[in-house]
Coordinates of C-alpha atoms in Angstrom, one line a residue:
M1 CA 13.0 6.9 -4.4
K2 CA 9.6 7.4 -6.1
L3 CA 7.5 4.4 -6.4
A4 CA 4.5 3.9 -8.5
T5 CA 2.1 1.4 -9.5
F6 CA 1.4 1.5 -13.2
V7 CA -0.4 -0.1 -16.2
R8 CA 2.3 -1.9 -18.4
N9 CA 2.2 -1.4 -22.0
D10 CA 0.5 -5.3 -22.0
G11 CA -2.0 -3.9 -19.8
A12 CA -1.0 -5.6 -16.5
A13 CA -0.6 -3.7 -13.3
A14 CA 3.1 -3.6 -11.9
V15 CA 5.6 -1.8 -9.5
G16 CA 7.7 0.8 -10.9
A17 CA 10.8 3.2 -9.7
V18 CA 10.2 6.6 -11.6
D19 CA 12.9 8.7 -12.4
T20 CA 11.4 12.3 -13.3
T21 CA 14.9 13.2 -14.7
R22 CA 14.9 10.5 -17.2
G23 CA 11.0 11.1 -17.9
A24 CA 10.6 6.9 -17.3
I25 CA 9.3 4.3 -15.1
L26 CA 11.2 1.0 -14.5
D27 CA 9.4 -2.4 -14.4
L28 CA 11.3 -3.5 -11.3
A29 CA 9.6 -7.3 -11.7
K30 CA 10.7 -7.1 -15.4
A31 CA 14.1 -5.5 -14.5
A32 CA 15.1 -8.4 -12.1
N33 CA 14.6 -11.1 -14.8
R34 CA 13.2 -13.5 -12.2
T35 CA 10.4 -14.1 -10.1
E36 CA 10.8 -11.4 -6.9
P37 CA 7.9 -12.1 -4.8
A38 CA 8.4 -8.2 -3.6
F39 CA 7.7 -6.5 -6.7
Q40 CA 4.4 -8.3 -7.3
S41 CA 2.7 -5.2 -5.8
M42 CA 3.6 -2.1 -3.8
L43 CA 2.0 -3.9 -0.6
A44 CA 4.5 -6.7 -1.0
L45 CA 7.2 -4.3 -1.5
I46 CA 6.6 -2.5 1.6
E47 CA 6.0 -6.0 3.7
G48 CA 9.7 -7.0 2.4
G49 CA 11.1 -4.2 4.0
K50 CA 14.8 -3.0 3.9
D51 CA 16.0 -6.2 2.1
S52 CA 13.6 -5.7 -0.7
L53 CA 13.5 -1.8 -1.0
A54 CA 17.3 -2.1 -1.2
K55 CA 16.8 -4.7 -4.0
A56 CA 14.7 -2.1 -5.6
R57 CA 17.1 1.0 -5.1
D58 CA 19.8 -1.1 -6.8
L59 CA 17.7 -1.8 -10.1
A60 CA 16.7 1.7 -9.7
M61 CA 20.9 2.7 -9.7
T62 CA 21.8 0.3 -13.1
W63 CA 18.3 1.0 -14.7
P64 CA 18.1 -1.8 -17.7
E65 CA 16.6 0.2 -20.2
Q66 CA 14.7 -2.8 -21.4
A67 CA 12.9 -2.6 -18.5
S68 CA 12.1 0.9 -18.9
Q69 CA 8.9 2.6 -20.5
P70 CA 8.0 6.4 -20.9
L71 CA 6.4 8.1 -17.9
E72 CA 4.7 10.3 -20.6
G73 CA 1.6 8.2 -22.0
T74 CA 2.2 5.7 -18.7
K75 CA -1.5 5.5 -16.7
L76 CA -0.8 5.7 -13.3
L77 CA -2.7 3.8 -10.7
S78 CA -3.2 4.7 -7.2
P79 CA 0.2 3.9 -5.3
L80 CA -1.8 1.3 -3.6
P81 CA -4.9 0.2 -5.1
V82 CA -6.5 -1.4 -1.8
P83 CA -4.8 -0.1 1.4
P84 CA -5.1 -2.0 4.1
S85 CA -7.0 1.1 5.7
I86 CA -7.1 4.5 5.3
R87 CA -7.4 7.5 8.1
D88 CA -7.9 10.7 7.5
C89 CA -7.0 13.6 10.1
L90 CA -7.9 16.8 11.0
V91 CA -4.1 18.4 12.4
F92 CA -4.4 21.7 10.8
E93 CA -6.0 24.7 13.1
Q94 CA -6.7 27.5 10.3
H95 CA -8.5 24.9 8.3
L96 CA -11.0 24.0 10.7
L97 CA -11.1 27.5 11.3
N98 CA -11.9 28.9 7.7
A99 CA -14.5 25.8 7.3
M100 CA -16.1 26.9 10.6
K101 CA -16.7 29.9 8.9
T102 CA -18.1 28.6 5.9
W103 CA -20.2 26.5 7.4
E104 CA -21.7 29.5 9.5
K105 CA -22.7 31.1 6.3
L106 CA -24.4 28.1 4.8
T107 CA -26.5 27.2 7.4
G108 CA -26.9 30.6 9.3
K109 CA -25.9 28.8 12.6
P110 CA -23.2 30.2 14.8
P111 CA -20.2 27.6 15.0
A112 CA -19.1 25.8 18.3
P113 CA -15.4 26.9 19.1
I114 CA -13.0 24.0 18.6
A115 CA -13.2 21.7 21.5
P116 CA -10.2 21.7 23.7
L117 CA -9.5 18.0 23.4
W118 CA -8.7 18.6 19.8
Y119 CA -5.8 20.5 20.9
Q120 CA -4.7 17.7 23.3
R121 CA -4.8 14.8 21.0
P122 CA -5.6 14.2 17.0
S123 CA -8.5 13.0 15.5
W124 CA -9.6 11.6 12.6
Y125 CA -12.0 9.1 10.6
K126 CA -11.8 5.7 8.9
G127 CA -12.3 6.2 5.0
N128 CA -13.4 3.5 2.3
R129 CA -10.2 1.7 1.3
F130 CA -11.9 0.3 -1.7
S131 CA -12.4 3.7 -3.7
F132 CA -9.4 4.4 -5.0
V133 CA -7.9 5.8 -8.0
G134 CA -4.7 7.5 -9.1
H135 CA -3.2 10.6 -10.9
E136 CA -5.1 11.7 -14.2
H137 CA -8.2 9.0 -13.5
D138 CA -11.5 10.6 -13.8
V139 CA -13.3 11.2 -10.2
Q140 CA -17.0 10.4 -10.8
W141 CA -19.3 13.2 -9.3
P142 CA -22.1 11.3 -7.3
P143 CA -25.4 11.9 -8.3
Y144 CA -26.6 12.6 -4.7
S145 CA -24.8 15.6 -4.5
E146 CA -24.5 19.3 -5.8
M147 CA -21.4 20.7 -4.0
M148 CA -18.2 18.8 -4.8
D149 CA -15.0 20.0 -3.5
F150 CA -11.4 18.7 -3.0
E151 CA -8.9 18.7 0.0
L152 CA -5.2 18.7 -0.1
E153 CA -3.7 16.4 2.2
L154 CA -0.1 15.1 3.0
A155 CA -0.2 11.3 3.7
C156 CA 2.3 9.1 5.3
V157 CA 2.2 5.2 4.3
I158 CA 3.0 2.8 7.6
G159 CA 6.2 0.5 6.5
T160 CA 6.8 -1.9 9.3
K161 CA 4.1 -3.6 11.9
C162 CA 4.4 -1.7 15.0
K163 CA 2.6 -1.1 18.1
D164 CA 2.7 1.5 21.2
L165 CA 5.0 3.5 19.4
A166 CA 6.8 6.7 21.3
P167 CA 6.4 10.0 19.0
E168 CA 10.2 10.5 18.6
Q169 CA 10.5 6.8 17.1
A170 CA 7.4 6.9 15.3
L171 CA 9.0 8.1 11.7
D172 CA 11.2 5.3 11.9
H173 CA 8.1 3.3 11.1
V174 CA 7.0 5.0 7.9
F175 CA 8.0 3.8 4.5
G176 CA 7.1 7.3 2.5
F177 CA 5.1 10.1 2.0
T178 CA 2.6 10.4 -1.2
I179 CA -0.5 13.2 -1.8
F180 CA -4.2 12.4 -0.8
N181 CA -6.9 14.1 -2.2
D182 CA -9.9 13.7 -0.5
F183 CA -13.1 14.8 -2.8
S184 CA -16.1 15.4 -0.8
A185 CA -19.7 16.0 -1.5
R186 CA -20.1 19.3 1.2
D187 CA -24.0 19.9 0.7
V188 CA -24.0 15.9 1.6
Q189 CA -21.6 16.1 4.5
M190 CA -23.5 19.2 5.8
Q191 CA -26.9 17.1 6.1
E192 CA -25.1 14.2 7.8
R193 CA -22.9 16.6 11.0
P194 CA -25.6 16.2 13.2
L195 CA -25.7 12.5 13.3
S196 CA -22.2 13.2 15.0
M197 CA -20.8 9.7 13.5
G198 CA -18.1 11.1 11.5
P199 CA -18.3 11.5 7.3
M200 CA -20.5 8.7 5.5
K201 CA -21.7 9.4 2.3
G202 CA -20.2 12.7 2.2
K203 CA -16.8 11.1 1.4
D204 CA -17.2 7.4 0.5
F205 CA -18.1 7.1 -3.0
D206 CA -16.7 5.1 -6.0
T207 CA -13.3 7.3 -6.7
G208 CA -14.0 9.9 -4.2
N209 CA -10.3 8.8 -2.7
V210 CA -7.2 9.6 -5.0
L211 CA -3.7 8.8 -3.9
G212 CA -0.1 9.9 -6.0
P213 CA 1.2 10.3 -7.9
W214 CA 3.7 7.9 -6.7
I215 CA 5.1 7.3 -2.8
V216 CA 8.5 8.8 -2.2
T217 CA 10.7 7.0 0.1
S218 CA 11.1 8.5 3.9
D219 CA 14.5 8.9 2.8
E220 CA 14.0 11.1 0.2
I221 CA 11.5 13.0 1.7
G222 CA 13.8 14.2 4.9
D223 CA 11.5 16.3 7.3
P224 CA 8.0 15.8 6.5
H225 CA 6.6 19.2 8.6
N226 CA 8.5 21.4 6.2
L227 CA 6.6 20.7 2.7
N228 CA 5.5 23.6 0.5
M229 CA 1.5 22.8 -0.5
E230 CA -0.5 23.9 -3.3
A231 CA -4.0 23.7 -5.0
R232 CA -5.0 24.6 -8.2
V233 CA -8.0 24.4 -10.2
N234 CA -8.0 24.3 -14.0
G235 CA -4.5 26.2 -13.6
V236 CA -5.6 29.0 -11.5
R237 CA -4.3 28.7 -7.8
W238 CA -7.1 28.3 -5.1
G239 CA -4.8 27.8 -1.7
G240 CA -2.2 26.4 -0.2
G241 CA 0.5 26.0 3.1
N242 CA 2.8 24.3 4.5
S243 CA 3.0 21.4 6.6
R244 CA 5.2 23.0 9.3
D245 CA 1.4 24.2 10.2
M246 CA 0.2 20.9 11.6
H247 CA -0.9 21.2 14.9
H248 CA -0.3 17.3 16.0
K249 CA 3.1 16.2 14.0
F250 CA 3.0 12.6 12.3
G251 CA 5.3 11.3 15.3
N252 CA 2.5 12.4 17.7
I253 CA -0.3 10.9 15.9
L254 CA 1.3 7.7 14.9
A255 CA 2.2 7.3 18.5
F256 CA -1.3 8.2 19.8
I257 CA -3.1 6.0 16.8
S258 CA -0.9 3.2 17.9
K259 CA -2.0 2.9 21.7
S260 CA -2.8 -0.5 22.4
E261 CA -3.5 -0.9 18.3
T262 CA -1.3 -2.9 15.7
L263 CA -0.4 -0.5 12.9
H264 CA 0.2 -2.8 9.9
P265 CA 2.5 -2.2 6.4
G266 CA 0.5 -0.4 4.0
E267 CA -1.6 2.0 6.2
V268 CA -2.7 5.2 5.0
I269 CA -2.7 8.3 7.5
A270 CA -3.6 11.6 6.0
S271 CA -2.8 14.9 7.7
G272 CA -6.1 16.7 7.0
T273 CA -6.5 19.6 4.7
V274 CA -3.9 22.3 5.0
P275 CA -5.3 25.8 5.0
T276 CA -7.0 27.0 2.6
G277 CA -6.3 23.7 0.7
C278 CA -10.2 23.0 -0.2
G279 CA -12.6 25.5 -1.9
L280 CA -15.0 25.0 1.5
E281 CA -12.5 27.3 3.3
L282 CA -13.2 29.7 0.2
N283 CA -17.1 29.1 0.3
R284 CA -16.3 28.2 -3.9
F285 CA -17.0 24.7 -5.0
L286 CA -16.0 22.5 -8.0
A287 CA -17.9 22.6 -11.4
P288 CA -18.3 19.9 -13.9
N289 CA -14.8 18.9 -15.9
D290 CA -12.9 21.0 -13.7
V291 CA -9.2 19.7 -13.4
V292 CA -7.8 20.0 -9.7
D293 CA -3.8 20.1 -9.4
L294 CA -2.1 19.1 -5.8
E295 CA 1.2 19.7 -5.4
I296 CA 3.6 18.9 -2.4
S297 CA 6.8 19.7 -2.6
G298 CA 9.4 16.9 -2.8
I299 CA 6.7 14.7 -4.4
G300 CA 5.4 16.1 -7.1
V301 CA 1.5 16.7 -8.9
L302 CA -1.1 14.8 -8.3
R303 CA -4.3 15.9 -11.2
N304 CA -7.6 14.9 -11.4
R305 CA -11.2 15.9 -13.1
I306 CA -14.1 15.4 -11.9
V307 CA -16.8 14.3 -14.1
R308 CA -20.9 14.5 -13.7
A309 CA -22.6 11.6 -15.4

């Protein structure tokens, strides 16, 4: 099932089930025809667990037309407008190698080899959970940057409170998957790299984190490690790959993160960029008003324009 946060015709935000064949979105709260706490927000639906998801699925099966509106023309927000947290990993080896080659060209300094520890354990940084927008929302180019980029990533959304997971059971705690576009001010990121504290203003700016267009539940995704991923700018393919090339799979990522640390429903954990899924790897960057389409099989297309004031 595809679940989105959208803007109703009356201007209020709501949670809906998306049927791309119908080209429509079902307002779950309206379809329930009663006050249903689980349908007040996406986070409430996730926290409601299997029972709430089953109610949503039953409503989507019956599809009361009076609670439906056309998908075309409906404004989609980030599925989780303010997620409890965002962790962005870096688990594609070839992306890292490609990026290091470009850093060398831009800085004139030879890159250090990939640390052996990178192969032994997943790594991540924690982003700004308050800067999320959704499908077809304009992304604001921060005025302190001259070199803007996008990143094509697969993200999982935690479904149940969990801790100390075993890799083989970790995916049982995932609610679903979505597309993550990690817009990046590359020139600023380059300045910040010697500080060894992870991305700062190279990543943290309003509208810089994009999720969407919706969350696809785990049962519909199937194997998350066999999804084709493609990035296009102004309709032209720039690159992409397949999630099978993740060096650390989601089971291992979640198992490592959850060691002595509780994960909560709604937390977002992204894969990092698929090889050739960003301009940095190609030494090619965005221009004002460029439109970026990120597509992942089984999920759909996440589209945004980058606008410079």
